[in-house]
Amino acid sequence: MTEATNDIEKKVENMTTKNLEEDVVNPWEVASSSDKGVDYDKLIKRFGSSKVDEELIKRIETVTGKPAHHFLKRGVFFSQRDMHQILNLAEQKKPFFLYTGRGPSSEAMHLGHLIPFIFTKWLQEAFDVPLVIQLTDDEKFLWKDLTLEEASRLSFENAKDIIALGFDVEKTFIFSDLEYIAQSPAFYKNMLRTQKLVTYNQVKGIFGFDDSTCIGKISFPSIQAAPSFSSSFPQIFNNKTNIPCLIPCAIDQDPYFRMTRDVAPRLGYIKPALMHSTFFPALQGAQTKMSASDANSSIFLTDTDKQIKTKVNTVS
């Protein structure tokens, strides 16, 4: 039995009695007690989102004038919040922007990381809209055993993988939190506005923080919330505060944006819309997702043919 397989079994064993009925899905852990993996229909009900149904897919095709992306047709993007409102904007020729991100904890991205970016690229091309990509190197410094310098370096390395996907260079802004926040008073002000409106009890309930959680982790959700607001990027949106946002992401990131959607109206901002993807399963099976923290569970974009063959033959 490999060390990676052991880790996955421990995750499943550590699930509480309640979680034996409910899959564990949060920004830091994904585990299912079922060999089939996460029950996404139950997850939609639990998170209170809406299913991506045939009606929505057909409407996307009508509004864009393009065939739906195969991730939509095959149910890879399966859940959404307020996507119909985004389509209303597109029909009315009103602006909106895209926001997605990456937490750089490894030298290179793996196949699972590609899913939101591939779909985001299609959305950018289909709707011809601006895109902001947040690299949360500050998050990885707080959660992983990394120095600030190493987190920043990994951010730079991951940016190369993202750039290679071919986003519109005229309409895409990729930024590192460690670099950008210090240069953007507008971004920092939105962080503070969010922090003032969210209590410790609220983030404790949403994210499972406890008395041993460092204050950096407790305040981090406000940093991931800030790019949802167009006023965080005055240089892109000319100080406009009312441009809506669509966030394509894996569904484990939804807790951040449930918090954001709760705060947005109280700040006078528009709630961000979301499109949620399923998880790319680990090589060991569908009980958990590919993880950059476990090299044996993942196929990285920099893996050689020999490395991929070895992983597939010995791990999966």
mmCIF file of C-alpha atoms in Angstrom:
data_model
loop_
_atom_site.group_PDB
_atom_site.id
_atom_site.type_symbol
_atom_site.label_atom_id
_atom_site.label_comp_id
_atom_site.label_asym_id
_atom_site.label_seq_id
_atom_site.Cartn_x
_atom_site.Cartn_y
_atom_site.Cartn_z
ATOM 1 C CA MET A 1 0.000 0.000 0.000
ATOM 2 C CA THR A 2 1.445 3.394 -0.981
ATOM 3 C CA GLU A 3 1.795 6.368 1.370
ATOM 4 C CA ALA A 4 -0.644 8.299 -0.840
ATOM 5 C CA THR A 5 -3.263 5.561 -0.500
ATOM 6 C CA ASN A 6 -2.740 5.597 3.272
ATOM 7 C CA ASP A 7 -3.371 9.357 3.364
ATOM 8 C CA ILE A 8 -6.640 8.986 1.478
ATOM 9 C CA GLU A 9 -7.822 6.191 3.762
ATOM 10 C CA LYS A 10 -7.008 8.332 6.810
ATOM 11 C CA LYS A 11 -9.110 11.175 5.396
ATOM 12 C CA VAL A 12 -12.069 8.856 5.010
ATOM 13 C CA GLU A 13 -11.537 7.267 8.448
ATOM 14 C CA ASN A 14 -11.385 10.717 10.063
ATOM 15 C CA MET A 15 -14.848 11.647 8.825
ATOM 16 C CA THR A 16 -17.317 12.032 11.713
ATOM 17 C CA THR A 17 -20.515 9.988 11.961
ATOM 18 C CA LYS A 18 -22.373 12.914 10.428
ATOM 19 C CA ASN A 19 -19.908 13.157 7.597
ATOM 20 C CA LEU A 20 -20.263 9.469 6.807
ATOM 21 C CA GLU A 21 -23.606 10.605 5.443
ATOM 22 C CA GLU A 22 -22.259 13.922 4.124
ATOM 23 C CA ASP A 23 -19.096 14.177 2.042
ATOM 24 C CA VAL A 24 -16.367 16.424 3.431
ATOM 25 C CA VAL A 25 -16.024 19.334 0.997
ATOM 26 C CA ASN A 26 -14.253 22.532 2.020
ATOM 27 C CA PRO A 27 -11.400 24.651 0.616
ATOM 28 C CA TRP A 28 -8.775 22.455 2.319
ATOM 29 C CA GLU A 29 -10.171 18.944 2.205
ATOM 30 C CA VAL A 30 -12.311 16.797 -0.068
ATOM 31 C CA ALA A 31 -13.184 13.260 1.051
ATOM 32 C CA SER A 32 -16.034 10.867 0.388
ATOM 33 C CA SER A 33 -16.851 7.597 2.114
ATOM 34 C CA SER A 34 -18.244 6.286 -1.189
ATOM 35 C CA ASP A 35 -16.088 4.598 -3.815
ATOM 36 C CA LYS A 36 -18.109 6.565 -6.372
ATOM 37 C CA GLY A 37 -16.878 9.837 -4.891
ATOM 38 C CA VAL A 38 -18.736 12.992 -3.938
ATOM 39 C CA ASP A 39 -22.520 12.975 -4.323
ATOM 40 C CA TYR A 40 -22.910 16.225 -6.253
ATOM 41 C CA ASP A 41 -26.715 16.248 -6.166
ATOM 42 C CA LYS A 42 -26.599 16.185 -2.368
ATOM 43 C CA LEU A 43 -23.899 18.847 -2.411
ATOM 44 C CA ILE A 44 -26.121 21.193 -4.431
ATOM 45 C CA LYS A 45 -28.849 20.847 -1.798
ATOM 46 C CA ARG A 46 -26.374 21.243 1.060
ATOM 47 C CA PHE A 47 -24.764 24.372 -0.390
ATOM 48 C CA GLY A 48 -28.036 25.834 -1.650
ATOM 49 C CA SER A 49 -26.879 26.351 -5.226
ATOM 50 C CA SER A 50 -28.764 25.508 -8.447
ATOM 51 C CA LYS A 51 -28.148 22.736 -10.943
ATOM 52 C CA VAL A 52 -26.764 23.476 -14.393
ATOM 53 C CA ASP A 53 -29.670 22.041 -16.378
ATOM 54 C CA GLU A 54 -30.451 21.666 -20.069
ATOM 55 C CA GLU A 55 -32.433 24.910 -20.086
ATOM 56 C CA LEU A 56 -29.412 26.877 -18.867
ATOM 57 C CA ILE A 57 -27.045 25.162 -21.298
ATOM 58 C CA LYS A 58 -29.343 25.937 -24.230
ATOM 59 C CA ARG A 59 -29.644 29.544 -23.100
ATOM 60 C CA ILE A 60 -25.850 29.871 -22.929
ATOM 61 C CA GLU A 61 -25.675 28.593 -26.516
ATOM 62 C CA THR A 62 -28.366 31.054 -27.620
ATOM 63 C CA VAL A 63 -26.764 34.064 -25.952
ATOM 64 C CA THR A 64 -23.192 33.286 -27.062
ATOM 65 C CA GLY A 65 -24.074 31.937 -30.493
ATOM 66 C CA LYS A 66 -21.622 29.105 -29.819
ATOM 67 C CA PRO A 67 -21.974 25.408 -28.991
ATOM 68 C CA ALA A 68 -21.819 24.800 -25.254
ATOM 69 C CA HIS A 69 -18.406 23.821 -23.938
ATOM 70 C CA HIS A 70 -18.063 20.070 -23.433
ATOM 71 C CA PHE A 71 -17.540 20.680 -19.689
ATOM 72 C CA LEU A 72 -21.152 21.883 -19.623
ATOM 73 C CA LYS A 73 -22.499 19.058 -21.770
ATOM 74 C CA ARG A 74 -20.701 16.409 -19.713
ATOM 75 C CA GLY A 75 -21.634 17.806 -16.316
ATOM 76 C CA VAL A 76 -18.135 18.857 -15.281
ATOM 77 C CA PHE A 77 -19.604 22.273 -14.480
ATOM 78 C CA PHE A 78 -22.746 21.146 -12.713
ATOM 79 C CA SER A 79 -23.808 23.883 -10.281
ATOM 80 C CA GLN A 80 -24.350 27.629 -10.435
ATOM 81 C CA ARG A 81 -25.483 30.748 -8.654
ATOM 82 C CA ASP A 82 -27.180 33.570 -10.604
ATOM 83 C CA MET A 83 -25.883 32.472 -14.016
ATOM 84 C CA HIS A 84 -29.196 33.512 -15.577
ATOM 85 C CA GLN A 85 -28.542 37.077 -14.377
ATOM 86 C CA ILE A 86 -25.170 37.035 -16.146
ATOM 87 C CA LEU A 87 -26.906 35.901 -19.331
ATOM 88 C CA ASN A 88 -29.413 38.744 -18.924
ATOM 89 C CA LEU A 89 -26.484 41.179 -18.857
ATOM 90 C CA ALA A 90 -24.944 39.595 -21.942
ATOM 91 C CA GLU A 91 -28.252 39.853 -23.826
ATOM 92 C CA GLN A 92 -28.509 43.525 -22.876
ATOM 93 C CA LYS A 93 -24.876 44.147 -23.931
ATOM 94 C CA LYS A 94 -24.047 45.216 -20.378
ATOM 95 C CA PRO A 95 -20.579 44.585 -18.915
ATOM 96 C CA PHE A 96 -19.463 41.924 -16.468
ATOM 97 C CA PHE A 97 -16.100 40.370 -15.701
ATOM 98 C CA LEU A 98 -14.644 36.972 -14.842
ATOM 99 C CA TYR A 99 -12.659 36.130 -11.723
ATOM 100 C CA THR A 100 -10.871 32.887 -10.928
ATOM 101 C CA GLY A 101 -7.702 31.960 -9.092
ATOM 102 C CA ARG A 102 -5.056 29.518 -7.991
ATOM 103 C CA GLY A 103 -3.391 28.805 -4.659
ATOM 104 C CA PRO A 104 0.224 28.033 -5.637
ATOM 105 C CA SER A 105 1.569 25.249 -3.417
ATOM 106 C CA SER A 106 3.631 23.325 -5.982
ATOM 107 C CA GLU A 107 6.134 23.994 -8.768
ATOM 108 C CA ALA A 108 3.546 23.230 -11.430
ATOM 109 C CA MET A 109 -0.212 22.838 -11.726
ATOM 110 C CA HIS A 110 -1.803 19.402 -12.130
ATOM 111 C CA LEU A 111 -4.644 18.249 -14.375
ATOM 112 C CA GLY A 112 -7.296 19.078 -11.798
ATOM 113 C CA HIS A 113 -6.166 22.699 -11.646
ATOM 114 C CA LEU A 114 -6.717 23.039 -15.390
ATOM 115 C CA ILE A 115 -10.476 22.440 -15.257
ATOM 116 C CA PRO A 116 -11.585 25.932 -14.089
ATOM 117 C CA PHE A 117 -8.980 27.657 -16.261
ATOM 118 C CA ILE A 118 -9.942 25.812 -19.451
ATOM 119 C CA PHE A 119 -13.593 26.691 -18.896
ATOM 120 C CA THR A 120 -12.754 30.275 -17.936
ATOM 121 C CA LYS A 121 -10.855 30.681 -21.202
ATOM 122 C CA TRP A 122 -13.920 29.513 -23.107
ATOM 123 C CA LEU A 123 -16.124 31.946 -21.172
ATOM 124 C CA GLN A 124 -13.751 34.821 -21.912
ATOM 125 C CA GLU A 125 -13.792 34.021 -25.623
ATOM 126 C CA ALA A 126 -17.542 33.376 -25.759
ATOM 127 C CA PHE A 127 -18.540 36.591 -23.954
ATOM 128 C CA ASP A 128 -15.485 38.750 -24.807
ATOM 129 C CA VAL A 129 -15.055 40.051 -21.257
ATOM 130 C CA PRO A 130 -12.198 41.015 -18.901
ATOM 131 C CA LEU A 131 -10.713 38.442 -16.539
ATOM 132 C CA VAL A 132 -8.829 38.778 -13.250
ATOM 133 C CA ILE A 133 -6.808 35.828 -11.916
ATOM 134 C CA GLN A 134 -5.797 35.875 -8.260
ATOM 135 C CA LEU A 135 -2.702 33.947 -7.124
ATOM 136 C CA THR A 136 -3.181 33.416 -3.396
ATOM 137 C CA ASP A 137 0.458 33.002 -2.394
ATOM 138 C CA ASP A 138 -0.422 34.637 0.935
ATOM 139 C CA GLU A 139 -2.924 31.846 1.625
ATOM 140 C CA LYS A 140 -0.315 29.165 0.991
ATOM 141 C CA PHE A 141 2.141 30.936 3.291
ATOM 142 C CA LEU A 142 -0.495 30.798 6.043
ATOM 143 C CA TRP A 143 -1.620 27.197 5.500
ATOM 144 C CA LYS A 144 1.561 25.464 4.323
ATOM 145 C CA ASP A 145 5.112 25.156 5.617
ATOM 146 C CA LEU A 146 6.398 27.805 3.199
ATOM 147 C CA THR A 147 8.396 30.989 3.563
ATOM 148 C CA LEU A 148 7.021 34.150 2.001
ATOM 149 C CA GLU A 149 9.807 34.020 -0.563
ATOM 150 C CA GLU A 150 8.999 30.435 -1.543
ATOM 151 C CA ALA A 151 5.274 31.156 -1.780
ATOM 152 C CA SER A 152 6.016 34.112 -4.043
ATOM 153 C CA ARG A 153 8.303 31.997 -6.239
ATOM 154 C CA LEU A 154 5.678 29.267 -6.637
ATOM 155 C CA SER A 155 3.168 31.946 -7.602
ATOM 156 C CA PHE A 156 5.472 33.058 -10.414
ATOM 157 C CA GLU A 157 5.967 29.457 -11.589
ATOM 158 C CA ASN A 158 2.234 28.736 -11.621
ATOM 159 C CA ALA A 159 1.581 31.936 -13.554
ATOM 160 C CA LYS A 160 3.600 30.435 -16.415
ATOM 161 C CA ASP A 161 1.208 27.480 -16.635
ATOM 162 C CA ILE A 162 -1.785 29.826 -16.612
ATOM 163 C CA ILE A 163 -0.337 32.100 -19.289
ATOM 164 C CA ALA A 164 0.349 29.057 -21.491
ATOM 165 C CA LEU A 165 -3.407 28.431 -21.748
ATOM 166 C CA GLY A 166 -3.685 31.435 -24.048
ATOM 167 C CA PHE A 167 -5.961 33.949 -22.362
ATOM 168 C CA ASP A 168 -6.582 37.284 -24.105
ATOM 169 C CA VAL A 169 -3.536 39.322 -23.045
ATOM 170 C CA GLU A 170 -5.414 42.592 -23.560
ATOM 171 C CA LYS A 171 -8.238 41.567 -21.220
ATOM 172 C CA THR A 172 -6.514 39.429 -18.566
ATOM 173 C CA PHE A 173 -4.917 40.598 -15.318
ATOM 174 C CA ILE A 174 -2.950 38.001 -13.328
ATOM 175 C CA PHE A 175 -1.841 39.169 -9.908
ATOM 176 C CA SER A 176 -0.070 37.850 -6.832
ATOM 177 C CA ASP A 177 -1.617 38.863 -3.515
ATOM 178 C CA LEU A 178 1.843 39.383 -2.032
ATOM 179 C CA GLU A 179 2.676 41.850 -4.806
ATOM 180 C CA TYR A 180 -0.630 43.518 -5.671
ATOM 181 C CA ILE A 181 -2.271 44.293 -2.332
ATOM 182 C CA ALA A 182 0.610 46.518 -1.218
ATOM 183 C CA GLN A 183 0.193 48.556 -4.417
ATOM 184 C CA SER A 184 -3.604 48.812 -4.412
ATOM 185 C CA PRO A 185 -5.352 50.917 -1.748
ATOM 186 C CA ALA A 186 -8.699 50.169 -3.421
ATOM 187 C CA PHE A 187 -8.226 46.412 -3.023
ATOM 188 C CA TYR A 188 -7.137 46.786 0.597
ATOM 189 C CA LYS A 189 -10.116 49.013 1.398
ATOM 190 C CA ASN A 190 -12.505 46.338 0.120
ATOM 191 C CA MET A 191 -10.727 43.795 2.302
ATOM 192 C CA LEU A 192 -11.273 46.034 5.326
ATOM 193 C CA ARG A 193 -14.912 46.701 4.448
ATOM 194 C CA THR A 194 -15.524 42.952 4.280
ATOM 195 C CA GLN A 195 -13.620 42.252 7.506
ATOM 196 C CA LYS A 196 -15.725 44.805 9.376
ATOM 197 C CA LEU A 197 -18.985 43.108 8.389
ATOM 198 C CA VAL A 198 -18.018 39.473 9.058
ATOM 199 C CA THR A 199 -17.698 38.231 12.638
ATOM 200 C CA TYR A 200 -15.424 35.513 13.981
ATOM 201 C CA ASN A 201 -18.485 33.392 14.748
ATOM 202 C CA GLN A 202 -19.532 33.622 11.109
ATOM 203 C CA VAL A 203 -16.177 32.531 9.660
ATOM 204 C CA LYS A 204 -15.933 29.861 12.355
ATOM 205 C CA GLY A 205 -19.251 28.459 11.185
ATOM 206 C CA ILE A 206 -18.414 28.731 7.488
ATOM 207 C CA PHE A 207 -14.820 27.495 7.529
ATOM 208 C CA GLY A 208 -14.532 25.475 10.731
ATOM 209 C CA PHE A 209 -11.929 27.712 12.383
ATOM 210 C CA ASP A 210 -11.265 27.143 16.084
ATOM 211 C CA ASP A 211 -9.389 28.758 18.969
ATOM 212 C CA SER A 212 -6.055 27.493 17.636
ATOM 213 C CA THR A 213 -6.507 29.102 14.201
ATOM 214 C CA CYS A 214 -4.033 31.912 13.541
ATOM 215 C CA ILE A 215 -5.473 35.371 12.866
ATOM 216 C CA GLY A 216 -4.022 35.331 9.347
ATOM 217 C CA LYS A 217 -6.277 32.439 8.369
ATOM 218 C CA ILE A 218 -9.291 34.051 10.017
ATOM 219 C CA SER A 219 -8.885 37.237 7.974
ATOM 220 C CA PHE A 220 -7.899 35.552 4.693
ATOM 221 C CA PRO A 221 -11.464 35.028 3.351
ATOM 222 C CA SER A 222 -11.755 38.808 2.938
ATOM 223 C CA ILE A 223 -8.773 38.687 0.568
ATOM 224 C CA GLN A 224 -10.412 36.067 -1.639
ATOM 225 C CA ALA A 225 -13.652 38.062 -1.548
ATOM 226 C CA ALA A 226 -12.129 41.360 -2.714
ATOM 227 C CA PRO A 227 -11.608 40.466 -6.416
ATOM 228 C CA SER A 228 -15.379 39.878 -6.695
ATOM 229 C CA PHE A 229 -15.837 43.657 -6.621
ATOM 230 C CA SER A 230 -14.941 45.757 -9.657
ATOM 231 C CA SER A 231 -13.870 48.633 -7.395
ATOM 232 C CA SER A 232 -10.874 46.511 -6.327
ATOM 233 C CA PHE A 233 -9.424 47.140 -9.798
ATOM 234 C CA PRO A 234 -9.845 50.872 -10.539
ATOM 235 C CA GLN A 235 -7.138 50.689 -13.197
ATOM 236 C CA ILE A 236 -9.226 48.168 -15.148
ATOM 237 C CA PHE A 237 -12.789 49.351 -14.544
ATOM 238 C CA ASN A 238 -12.237 53.108 -14.267
ATOM 239 C CA ASN A 239 -13.398 53.251 -10.630
ATOM 240 C CA LYS A 240 -16.792 51.735 -11.459
ATOM 241 C CA THR A 241 -18.251 49.892 -8.474
ATOM 242 C CA ASN A 242 -21.250 48.254 -10.117
ATOM 243 C CA ILE A 243 -19.788 45.835 -12.687
ATOM 244 C CA PRO A 244 -20.998 42.288 -11.906
ATOM 245 C CA CYS A 245 -18.656 39.336 -11.577
ATOM 246 C CA LEU A 246 -18.847 35.670 -12.651
ATOM 247 C CA ILE A 247 -16.587 33.215 -10.824
ATOM 248 C CA PRO A 248 -15.823 29.805 -12.401
ATOM 249 C CA CYS A 249 -14.295 27.575 -9.709
ATOM 250 C CA ALA A 250 -14.354 24.132 -8.133
ATOM 251 C CA ILE A 251 -17.219 23.792 -5.679
ATOM 252 C CA ASP A 252 -14.876 23.482 -2.681
ATOM 253 C CA GLN A 253 -14.264 27.234 -3.040
ATOM 254 C CA ASP A 254 -17.964 28.052 -2.638
ATOM 255 C CA PRO A 255 -17.774 28.807 1.122
ATOM 256 C CA TYR A 256 -15.646 31.882 0.365
ATOM 257 C CA PHE A 257 -18.231 33.198 -2.022
ATOM 258 C CA ARG A 258 -21.272 32.377 0.085
ATOM 259 C CA MET A 259 -19.683 34.741 2.585
ATOM 260 C CA THR A 260 -18.978 37.252 -0.195
ATOM 261 C CA ARG A 261 -22.540 37.110 -1.502
ATOM 262 C CA ASP A 262 -23.833 37.778 2.012
ATOM 263 C CA VAL A 263 -21.583 40.822 2.423
ATOM 264 C CA ALA A 264 -21.877 42.345 -1.065
ATOM 265 C CA PRO A 265 -25.342 43.974 -0.749
ATOM 266 C CA ARG A 266 -24.384 45.501 2.603
ATOM 267 C CA LEU A 267 -21.425 47.137 0.868
ATOM 268 C CA GLY A 268 -23.619 48.396 -1.954
ATOM 269 C CA TYR A 269 -22.068 45.888 -4.365
ATOM 270 C CA ILE A 270 -23.584 43.218 -6.613
ATOM 271 C CA LYS A 271 -23.439 39.598 -5.493
ATOM 272 C CA PRO A 272 -20.946 37.592 -7.586
ATOM 273 C CA ALA A 273 -22.390 34.808 -9.751
ATOM 274 C CA LEU A 274 -20.712 31.397 -9.775
ATOM 275 C CA MET A 275 -20.228 28.310 -11.923
ATOM 276 C CA HIS A 276 -19.034 25.263 -9.959
ATOM 277 C CA SER A 277 -17.020 22.335 -11.286
ATOM 278 C CA THR A 278 -16.721 18.788 -10.023
ATOM 279 C CA PHE A 279 -13.380 17.460 -8.770
ATOM 280 C CA PHE A 280 -10.732 15.722 -10.836
ATOM 281 C CA PRO A 281 -10.301 12.464 -8.877
ATOM 282 C CA ALA A 282 -6.974 11.401 -7.402
ATOM 283 C CA LEU A 283 -5.171 8.579 -9.178
ATOM 284 C CA GLN A 284 -6.029 6.313 -6.238
ATOM 285 C CA GLY A 285 -9.758 6.745 -6.796
ATOM 286 C CA ALA A 286 -12.753 9.052 -6.575
ATOM 287 C CA GLN A 287 -12.862 9.271 -2.774
ATOM 288 C CA THR A 288 -10.739 12.424 -2.905
ATOM 289 C CA LYS A 289 -9.403 14.883 -5.475
ATOM 290 C CA MET A 290 -5.990 15.347 -7.038
ATOM 291 C CA SER A 291 -3.829 17.366 -4.660
ATOM 292 C CA ALA A 292 -0.642 19.329 -5.254
ATOM 293 C CA SER A 293 0.399 18.330 -1.737
ATOM 294 C CA ASP A 294 0.470 14.660 -2.761
ATOM 295 C CA ALA A 295 2.621 14.128 -5.852
ATOM 296 C CA ASN A 296 1.522 10.487 -6.117
ATOM 297 C CA SER A 297 -2.155 11.410 -6.404
ATOM 298 C CA SER A 298 -1.679 13.824 -9.295
ATOM 299 C CA ILE A 299 -0.381 14.198 -12.820
ATOM 300 C CA PHE A 300 1.446 17.517 -13.088
ATOM 301 C CA LEU A 301 1.784 19.558 -16.264
ATOM 302 C CA THR A 302 5.567 19.185 -16.042
ATOM 303 C CA ASP A 303 5.556 15.383 -15.587
ATOM 304 C CA THR A 304 7.465 13.438 -18.234
ATOM 305 C CA ASP A 305 5.923 10.580 -20.214
ATOM 306 C CA LYS A 306 7.873 8.157 -18.018
ATOM 307 C CA GLN A 307 6.621 9.756 -14.791
ATOM 308 C CA ILE A 308 3.012 9.665 -15.987
ATOM 309 C CA LYS A 309 3.302 6.017 -17.010
ATOM 310 C CA THR A 310 4.817 5.083 -13.645
ATOM 311 C CA LYS A 311 2.074 6.883 -11.703
ATOM 312 C CA VAL A 312 -0.727 5.348 -13.743
ATOM 313 C CA ASN A 313 0.717 1.834 -13.535
ATOM 314 C CA THR A 314 1.702 1.838 -9.860
ATOM 315 C CA VAL A 315 -0.751 4.171 -8.128
ATOM 316 C CA SER A 316 -4.059 4.148 -9.976
#
